[in-house]
mmCIF file with all atom_site columns, C-alpha atoms in Angstrom:
data_model
loop_
_atom_site.group_PDB
_atom_site.id
_atom_site.type_symbol
_atom_site.label_atom_id
_atom_site.label_alt_id
_atom_site.label_comp_id
_atom_site.label_asym_id
_atom_site.label_entity_id
_atom_site.label_seq_id
_atom_site.pdbx_PDB_ins_code
_atom_site.Cartn_x
_atom_site.Cartn_y
_atom_site.Cartn_z
_atom_site.occupancy
_atom_site.B_iso_or_equiv
_atom_site.pdbx_formal_charge
_atom_site.auth_seq_id
_atom_site.auth_comp_id
_atom_site.auth_asym_id
_atom_site.auth_atom_id
_atom_site.pdbx_PDB_model_num
ATOM 1   C CA . MET A 1 1   ? 0.000   0.000   0.000   1.00 89.00 ? 51  MET A CA 1
ATOM 2   C CA . LYS A 1 2   ? 1.380   3.359   -1.012  1.00 92.00 ? 52  LYS A CA 1
ATOM 3   C CA . LYS A 1 3   ? 0.899   6.709   0.721   1.00 95.00 ? 53  LYS A CA 1
ATOM 4   C CA . ASP A 1 4   ? -0.999  7.919   -2.347  1.00 95.00 ? 54  ASP A CA 1
ATOM 5   C CA . ASN A 1 5   ? -3.536  5.144   -1.731  1.00 96.00 ? 55  ASN A CA 1
ATOM 6   C CA . VAL A 1 6   ? -4.695  6.878   1.450   1.00 97.00 ? 56  VAL A CA 1
ATOM 7   C CA . ILE A 1 7   ? -7.404  9.274   0.317   1.00 97.00 ? 57  ILE A CA 1
ATOM 8   C CA . MET A 1 8   ? -10.258 11.319  1.722   1.00 97.00 ? 58  MET A CA 1
ATOM 9   C CA . VAL A 1 9   ? -13.696 10.572  0.259   1.00 96.00 ? 59  VAL A CA 1
ATOM 10  C CA . ASP A 1 10  ? -16.629 12.605  1.573   1.00 96.00 ? 60  ASP A CA 1
ATOM 11  C CA . ASN A 1 11  ? -14.699 13.270  4.807   1.00 96.00 ? 61  ASN A CA 1
ATOM 12  C CA . VAL A 1 12  ? -13.913 9.557   5.304   1.00 97.00 ? 62  VAL A CA 1
ATOM 13  C CA . LEU A 1 13  ? -10.253 8.539   5.282   1.00 97.00 ? 63  LEU A CA 1
ATOM 14  C CA . SER A 1 14  ? -10.012 5.523   3.006   1.00 97.00 ? 64  SER A CA 1
ATOM 15  C CA . PHE A 1 15  ? -7.714  3.130   1.194   1.00 97.00 ? 65  PHE A CA 1
ATOM 16  C CA . ASP A 1 16  ? -7.905  3.501   -2.585  1.00 95.00 ? 66  ASP A CA 1
ATOM 17  C CA . ILE A 1 17  ? -6.996  0.034   -3.830  1.00 94.00 ? 67  ILE A CA 1
ATOM 18  C CA . THR A 1 18  ? -5.993  0.603   -7.445  1.00 93.00 ? 68  THR A CA 1
ATOM 19  C CA . ASP A 1 19  ? -4.146  -2.627  -8.226  1.00 89.00 ? 69  ASP A CA 1
ATOM 20  C CA . SER A 1 20  ? -5.744  -6.047  -8.081  1.00 85.00 ? 70  SER A CA 1
ATOM 21  C CA . LYS A 1 21  ? -5.941  -9.371  -9.869  1.00 86.00 ? 71  LYS A CA 1
ATOM 22  C CA . THR A 1 22  ? -9.642  -8.745  -10.556 1.00 86.00 ? 72  THR A CA 1
ATOM 23  C CA . LYS A 1 23  ? -11.902 -5.801  -11.350 1.00 83.00 ? 73  LYS A CA 1
ATOM 24  C CA . ALA A 1 24  ? -13.788 -6.390  -8.086  1.00 81.00 ? 74  ALA A CA 1
ATOM 25  C CA . GLY A 1 25  ? -10.527 -5.997  -6.186  1.00 86.00 ? 75  GLY A CA 1
ATOM 26  C CA . ILE A 1 26  ? -10.188 -2.397  -7.311  1.00 89.00 ? 76  ILE A CA 1
ATOM 27  C CA . ARG A 1 27  ? -12.148 -0.510  -4.683  1.00 92.00 ? 77  ARG A CA 1
ATOM 28  C CA . VAL A 1 28  ? -12.219 2.164   -1.982  1.00 94.00 ? 78  VAL A CA 1
ATOM 29  C CA . VAL A 1 29  ? -12.391 0.929   1.609   1.00 96.00 ? 79  VAL A CA 1
ATOM 30  C CA . PRO A 1 30  ? -12.874 3.218   4.620   1.00 97.00 ? 80  PRO A CA 1
ATOM 31  C CA . ILE A 1 31  ? -10.155 3.014   7.255   1.00 96.00 ? 81  ILE A CA 1
ATOM 32  C CA . HIS A 1 32  ? -11.434 1.840   10.642  1.00 94.00 ? 82  HIS A CA 1
ATOM 33  C CA . PRO A 1 33  ? -11.110 4.607   13.254  1.00 93.00 ? 83  PRO A CA 1
ATOM 34  C CA . ALA A 1 34  ? -9.021  2.284   15.446  1.00 92.00 ? 84  ALA A CA 1
ATOM 35  C CA . ILE A 1 35  ? -6.170  2.394   12.921  1.00 93.00 ? 85  ILE A CA 1
ATOM 36  C CA . ILE A 1 36  ? -6.438  5.918   11.512  1.00 95.00 ? 86  ILE A CA 1
ATOM 37  C CA . ASP A 1 37  ? -3.665  7.183   13.806  1.00 96.00 ? 87  ASP A CA 1
ATOM 38  C CA . LEU A 1 38  ? -1.445  4.248   12.802  1.00 95.00 ? 88  LEU A CA 1
ATOM 39  C CA . VAL A 1 39  ? -2.035  4.814   9.085   1.00 96.00 ? 89  VAL A CA 1
ATOM 40  C CA . THR A 1 40  ? -1.404  8.549   9.476   1.00 95.00 ? 90  THR A CA 1
ATOM 41  C CA . ARG A 1 41  ? 1.816   7.914   11.405  1.00 95.00 ? 91  ARG A CA 1
ATOM 42  C CA . LEU A 1 42  ? 3.036   5.388   8.833   1.00 95.00 ? 92  LEU A CA 1
ATOM 43  C CA . ALA A 1 43  ? 2.345   7.851   6.010   1.00 94.00 ? 93  ALA A CA 1
ATOM 44  C CA . ASN A 1 44  ? 4.110   10.697  7.832   1.00 93.00 ? 94  ASN A CA 1
ATOM 45  C CA . GLU A 1 45  ? 7.143   8.617   8.803   1.00 92.00 ? 95  GLU A CA 1
ATOM 46  C CA . SER A 1 46  ? 7.568   6.874   5.480   1.00 91.00 ? 96  SER A CA 1
ATOM 47  C CA . THR A 1 47  ? 10.810  7.601   3.674   1.00 90.00 ? 97  THR A CA 1
ATOM 48  C CA . ASP A 1 48  ? 9.562   6.315   0.330   1.00 90.00 ? 98  ASP A CA 1
ATOM 49  C CA . GLU A 1 49  ? 6.204   5.995   -1.421  1.00 91.00 ? 99  GLU A CA 1
ATOM 50  C CA . TYR A 1 50  ? 4.983   3.053   0.698   1.00 91.00 ? 100 TYR A CA 1
ATOM 51  C CA . LEU A 1 51  ? 3.155   3.080   4.038   1.00 91.00 ? 101 LEU A CA 1
ATOM 52  C CA . ILE A 1 52  ? 5.398   0.355   5.412   1.00 86.00 ? 102 ILE A CA 1
ATOM 53  C CA . VAL A 1 53  ? 9.065   0.985   4.794   1.00 80.00 ? 103 VAL A CA 1
ATOM 54  C CA . THR A 1 54  ? 11.297  -1.987  4.123   1.00 81.00 ? 104 THR A CA 1
ATOM 55  C CA . ASN A 1 55  ? 14.599  -2.438  2.375   1.00 79.00 ? 105 ASN A CA 1
ATOM 56  C CA . SER A 1 56  ? 14.138  -6.187  2.228   1.00 79.00 ? 106 SER A CA 1
ATOM 57  C CA . ARG A 1 57  ? 13.146  -7.912  -0.978  1.00 80.00 ? 107 ARG A CA 1
ATOM 58  C CA . SER A 1 58  ? 12.842  -11.497 -2.126  1.00 77.00 ? 108 SER A CA 1
ATOM 59  C CA . LYS A 1 59  ? 15.269  -12.746 -4.728  1.00 78.00 ? 109 LYS A CA 1
ATOM 60  C CA . TYR A 1 60  ? 12.624  -11.638 -7.253  1.00 83.00 ? 110 TYR A CA 1
ATOM 61  C CA . GLY A 1 61  ? 12.474  -8.116  -5.827  1.00 79.00 ? 111 GLY A CA 1
ATOM 62  C CA . ILE A 1 62  ? 9.124   -8.615  -4.082  1.00 81.00 ? 112 ILE A CA 1
ATOM 63  C CA . ARG A 1 63  ? 8.923   -6.210  -1.148  1.00 83.00 ? 113 ARG A CA 1
ATOM 64  C CA . SER A 1 64  ? 5.998   -7.893  0.646   1.00 81.00 ? 114 SER A CA 1
ATOM 65  C CA . ASP A 1 65  ? 8.000   -10.990 1.608   1.00 81.00 ? 115 ASP A CA 1
ATOM 66  C CA . PRO A 1 66  ? 9.305   -9.478  4.888   1.00 78.00 ? 116 PRO A CA 1
ATOM 67  C CA . MET A 1 67  ? 5.717   -8.632  5.901   1.00 80.00 ? 117 MET A CA 1
ATOM 68  C CA . VAL A 1 68  ? 4.549   -12.163 5.145   1.00 83.00 ? 118 VAL A CA 1
ATOM 69  C CA . LYS A 1 69  ? 7.395   -13.586 7.211   1.00 84.00 ? 119 LYS A CA 1
ATOM 70  C CA . ALA A 1 70  ? 6.708   -11.124 10.054  1.00 84.00 ? 120 ALA A CA 1
ATOM 71  C CA . PHE A 1 71  ? 3.063   -12.201 10.055  1.00 86.00 ? 121 PHE A CA 1
ATOM 72  C CA . GLY A 1 72  ? 4.180   -15.824 10.275  1.00 89.00 ? 122 GLY A CA 1
ATOM 73  C CA . ARG A 1 73  ? 6.458   -15.088 13.239  1.00 92.00 ? 123 ARG A CA 1
ATOM 74  C CA . LEU A 1 74  ? 3.768   -13.047 14.993  1.00 91.00 ? 124 LEU A CA 1
ATOM 75  C CA . LYS A 1 75  ? 1.036   -15.651 14.597  1.00 90.00 ? 125 LYS A CA 1
ATOM 76  C CA . THR A 1 76  ? 3.380   -18.426 15.757  1.00 93.00 ? 126 THR A CA 1
ATOM 77  C CA . ALA A 1 77  ? 4.414   -16.357 18.783  1.00 95.00 ? 127 ALA A CA 1
ATOM 78  C CA . GLN A 1 78  ? 0.713   -15.885 19.587  1.00 92.00 ? 128 GLN A CA 1
ATOM 79  C CA . GLY A 1 79  ? 0.204   -19.669 19.566  1.00 93.00 ? 129 GLY A CA 1
ATOM 80  C CA . PHE A 1 80  ? -1.445  -20.088 16.163  1.00 91.00 ? 130 PHE A CA 1
ATOM 81  C CA . GLY A 1 81  ? -0.483  -23.025 13.992  1.00 90.00 ? 131 GLY A CA 1
ATOM 82  C CA . PRO A 1 82  ? -0.097  -23.602 10.245  1.00 89.00 ? 132 PRO A CA 1
ATOM 83  C CA . ASP A 1 83  ? -3.872  -23.679 9.766   1.00 89.00 ? 133 ASP A CA 1
ATOM 84  C CA . ARG A 1 84  ? -3.906  -19.894 10.257  1.00 86.00 ? 134 ARG A CA 1
ATOM 85  C CA . VAL A 1 85  ? -2.635  -17.993 7.249   1.00 83.00 ? 135 VAL A CA 1
ATOM 86  C CA . PHE A 1 86  ? -2.767  -14.364 6.151   1.00 78.00 ? 136 PHE A CA 1
ATOM 87  C CA . HIS A 1 87  ? -6.130  -14.944 4.413   1.00 79.00 ? 137 HIS A CA 1
ATOM 88  C CA . SER A 1 88  ? -7.525  -16.078 7.767   1.00 83.00 ? 138 SER A CA 1
ATOM 89  C CA . ILE A 1 89  ? -7.833  -12.357 8.511   1.00 84.00 ? 139 ILE A CA 1
ATOM 90  C CA . ARG A 1 90  ? -10.119 -11.956 5.489   1.00 88.00 ? 140 ARG A CA 1
ATOM 91  C CA . LYS A 1 91  ? -12.208 -14.909 6.669   1.00 90.00 ? 141 LYS A CA 1
ATOM 92  C CA . THR A 1 92  ? -12.513 -13.376 10.140  1.00 90.00 ? 142 THR A CA 1
ATOM 93  C CA . VAL A 1 93  ? -13.519 -9.962  8.767   1.00 92.00 ? 143 VAL A CA 1
ATOM 94  C CA . ILE A 1 94  ? -16.170 -11.488 6.525   1.00 94.00 ? 144 ILE A CA 1
ATOM 95  C CA . THR A 1 95  ? -17.506 -13.602 9.393   1.00 94.00 ? 145 THR A CA 1
ATOM 96  C CA . GLN A 1 96  ? -17.686 -10.584 11.721  1.00 94.00 ? 146 GLN A CA 1
ATOM 97  C CA . LEU A 1 97  ? -19.510 -8.522  9.081   1.00 95.00 ? 147 LEU A CA 1
ATOM 98  C CA . VAL A 1 98  ? -22.010 -11.343 8.467   1.00 96.00 ? 148 VAL A CA 1
ATOM 99  C CA . ARG A 1 99  ? -22.614 -11.615 12.215  1.00 95.00 ? 149 ARG A CA 1
ATOM 100 C CA . ALA A 1 100 ? -23.159 -7.843  12.344  1.00 95.00 ? 150 ALA A CA 1
ATOM 101 C CA . ASN A 1 101 ? -25.926 -8.193  9.721   1.00 96.00 ? 151 ASN A CA 1
ATOM 102 C CA . VAL A 1 102 ? -24.054 -6.376  6.948   1.00 96.00 ? 152 VAL A CA 1
ATOM 103 C CA . GLN A 1 103 ? -25.497 -7.120  3.490   1.00 93.00 ? 153 GLN A CA 1
ATOM 104 C CA . GLY A 1 104 ? -23.626 -9.777  1.520   1.00 91.00 ? 154 GLY A CA 1
ATOM 105 C CA . THR A 1 105 ? -23.211 -7.491  -1.482  1.00 92.00 ? 155 THR A CA 1
ATOM 106 C CA . LEU A 1 106 ? -21.623 -4.815  0.708   1.00 94.00 ? 156 LEU A CA 1
ATOM 107 C CA . ILE A 1 107 ? -19.286 -7.366  2.299   1.00 95.00 ? 157 ILE A CA 1
ATOM 108 C CA . ALA A 1 108 ? -18.210 -8.553  -1.158  1.00 92.00 ? 158 ALA A CA 1
ATOM 109 C CA . GLU A 1 109 ? -17.567 -4.953  -2.183  1.00 93.00 ? 159 GLU A CA 1
ATOM 110 C CA . LEU A 1 110 ? -15.453 -4.264  0.910   1.00 95.00 ? 160 LEU A CA 1
ATOM 111 C CA . VAL A 1 111 ? -13.262 -7.348  0.501   1.00 93.00 ? 161 VAL A CA 1
ATOM 112 C CA . GLY A 1 112 ? -12.988 -7.155  -3.278  1.00 89.00 ? 162 GLY A CA 1
ATOM 113 C CA . HIS A 1 113 ? -15.104 -10.126 -4.313  1.00 86.00 ? 163 HIS A CA 1
ATOM 114 C CA . GLU A 1 114 ? -17.630 -10.383 -7.102  1.00 83.00 ? 164 GLU A CA 1
ATOM 115 C CA . THR A 1 115 ? -21.139 -11.362 -6.069  1.00 85.00 ? 165 THR A CA 1
ATOM 116 C CA . GLY A 1 116 ? -21.664 -13.601 -9.090  1.00 80.00 ? 166 GLY A CA 1
ATOM 117 C CA . LEU A 1 117 ? -24.811 -11.651 -9.916  1.00 74.00 ? 167 LEU A CA 1
ATOM 118 C CA . VAL A 1 118 ? -25.032 -9.460  -13.002 1.00 77.00 ? 168 VAL A CA 1
ATOM 119 C CA . THR A 1 119 ? -27.345 -7.082  -11.156 1.00 74.00 ? 169 THR A CA 1
ATOM 120 C CA . PHE A 1 120 ? -24.635 -6.154  -8.664  1.00 75.00 ? 170 PHE A CA 1
ATOM 121 C CA . ASP A 1 121 ? -21.383 -6.887  -10.526 1.00 76.00 ? 171 ASP A CA 1
ATOM 122 C CA . VAL A 1 122 ? -22.342 -5.120  -13.763 1.00 73.00 ? 172 VAL A CA 1
ATOM 123 C CA . TYR A 1 123 ? -25.178 -2.688  -13.161 1.00 78.00 ? 173 TYR A CA 1
ATOM 124 C CA . SER A 1 124 ? -24.751 -1.431  -9.596  1.00 79.00 ? 174 SER A CA 1
ATOM 125 C CA . GLN A 1 125 ? -22.499 1.539   -8.886  1.00 78.00 ? 175 GLN A CA 1
ATOM 126 C CA . GLY A 1 126 ? -21.971 0.087   -5.433  1.00 85.00 ? 176 GLY A CA 1
ATOM 127 C CA . ALA A 1 127 ? -22.388 1.320   -1.908  1.00 91.00 ? 177 ALA A CA 1
ATOM 128 C CA . THR A 1 128 ? -21.628 4.867   -0.859  1.00 94.00 ? 178 THR A CA 1
ATOM 129 C CA . ILE A 1 129 ? -18.559 5.560   1.241   1.00 95.00 ? 179 ILE A CA 1
ATOM 130 C CA . SER A 1 130 ? -20.932 6.292   4.132   1.00 96.00 ? 180 SER A CA 1
ATOM 131 C CA . GLN A 1 131 ? -22.537 2.849   3.821   1.00 96.00 ? 181 GLN A CA 1
ATOM 132 C CA . LYS A 1 132 ? -19.089 1.234   3.690   1.00 95.00 ? 182 LYS A CA 1
ATOM 133 C CA . TYR A 1 133 ? -17.932 3.221   6.713   1.00 96.00 ? 183 TYR A CA 1
ATOM 134 C CA . ASP A 1 134 ? -21.000 2.192   8.723   1.00 96.00 ? 184 ASP A CA 1
ATOM 135 C CA . ALA A 1 135 ? -20.224 -1.447  7.890   1.00 96.00 ? 185 ALA A CA 1
ATOM 136 C CA . ILE A 1 136 ? -16.553 -1.082  8.868   1.00 95.00 ? 186 ILE A CA 1
ATOM 137 C CA . LEU A 1 137 ? -17.631 0.386   12.215  1.00 95.00 ? 187 LEU A CA 1
ATOM 138 C CA . LYS A 1 138 ? -19.394 -2.896  12.997  1.00 94.00 ? 188 LYS A CA 1
ATOM 139 C CA . LEU A 1 139 ? -16.053 -4.715  13.149  1.00 92.00 ? 189 LEU A CA 1
ATOM 140 C CA . PRO A 1 140 ? -14.778 -5.335  16.675  1.00 84.00 ? 190 PRO A CA 1
ATOM 141 C CA . GLN A 1 141 ? -11.740 -3.258  17.588  1.00 75.00 ? 191 GLN A CA 1
ATOM 142 C CA . LEU A 1 142 ? -8.417  -4.776  18.494  1.00 57.00 ? 192 LEU A CA 1
ATOM 143 C CA . SER A 1 143 ? -7.917  -4.748  22.237  1.00 45.00 ? 193 SER A CA 1
ATOM 144 C CA . GLN A 1 144 ? -4.153  -4.353  22.055  1.00 43.00 ? 194 GLN A CA 1
ATOM 145 C CA . SER A 1 145 ? -1.659  -2.723  19.769  1.00 42.00 ? 195 SER A CA 1
ATOM 146 C CA . LEU A 1 146 ? 0.924   -4.857  18.048  1.00 43.00 ? 196 LEU A CA 1
ATOM 147 C CA . SER A 1 147 ? 4.469   -3.983  17.173  1.00 45.00 ? 197 SER A CA 1
ATOM 148 C CA . VAL A 1 148 ? 5.976   -5.940  14.315  1.00 44.00 ? 198 VAL A CA 1
ATOM 149 C CA . ASP A 1 149 ? 9.510   -5.868  12.928  1.00 45.00 ? 199 ASP A CA 1
ATOM 150 C CA . TYR A 1 150 ? 9.330   -5.985  9.120   1.00 43.00 ? 200 TYR A CA 1
ATOM 151 C CA . GLY A 1 151 ? 13.039  -6.552  8.638   1.00 46.00 ? 201 GLY A CA 1
ATOM 152 C CA . THR A 1 152 ? 13.864  -3.008  7.568   1.00 42.00 ? 202 THR A CA 1
#
């Protein structure tokens, strides 16, 4: 995520996801109030165009590898096994939104999935930023802050 991907839409600080494997993945997602200060700090402290600074790269030049490895170390340190992967976070978010009675089409829009329905995937202009923000607010907040070393 780059600093330029943090945008203000109708007074709601959001992530503008402009690169994805699918059309549905390109979307604007409000930033949960619990992490606005973190995102702002990361943007202000960044020494390059990215929110998370790292000098580490894979042998193919992929900069996300240190973050993936840091996630693996963190989840292992917290007692989670190999059945928990980075996409487990997506599963948890979707489950929490379902349990908060958020519409399935809005959930799909937030997480970058197609609905499989022409009505919504082709003809709908999607939810407003306000509707998305209200849905994001239904997610439980983290009870503790985490500090992760990304191998910079």
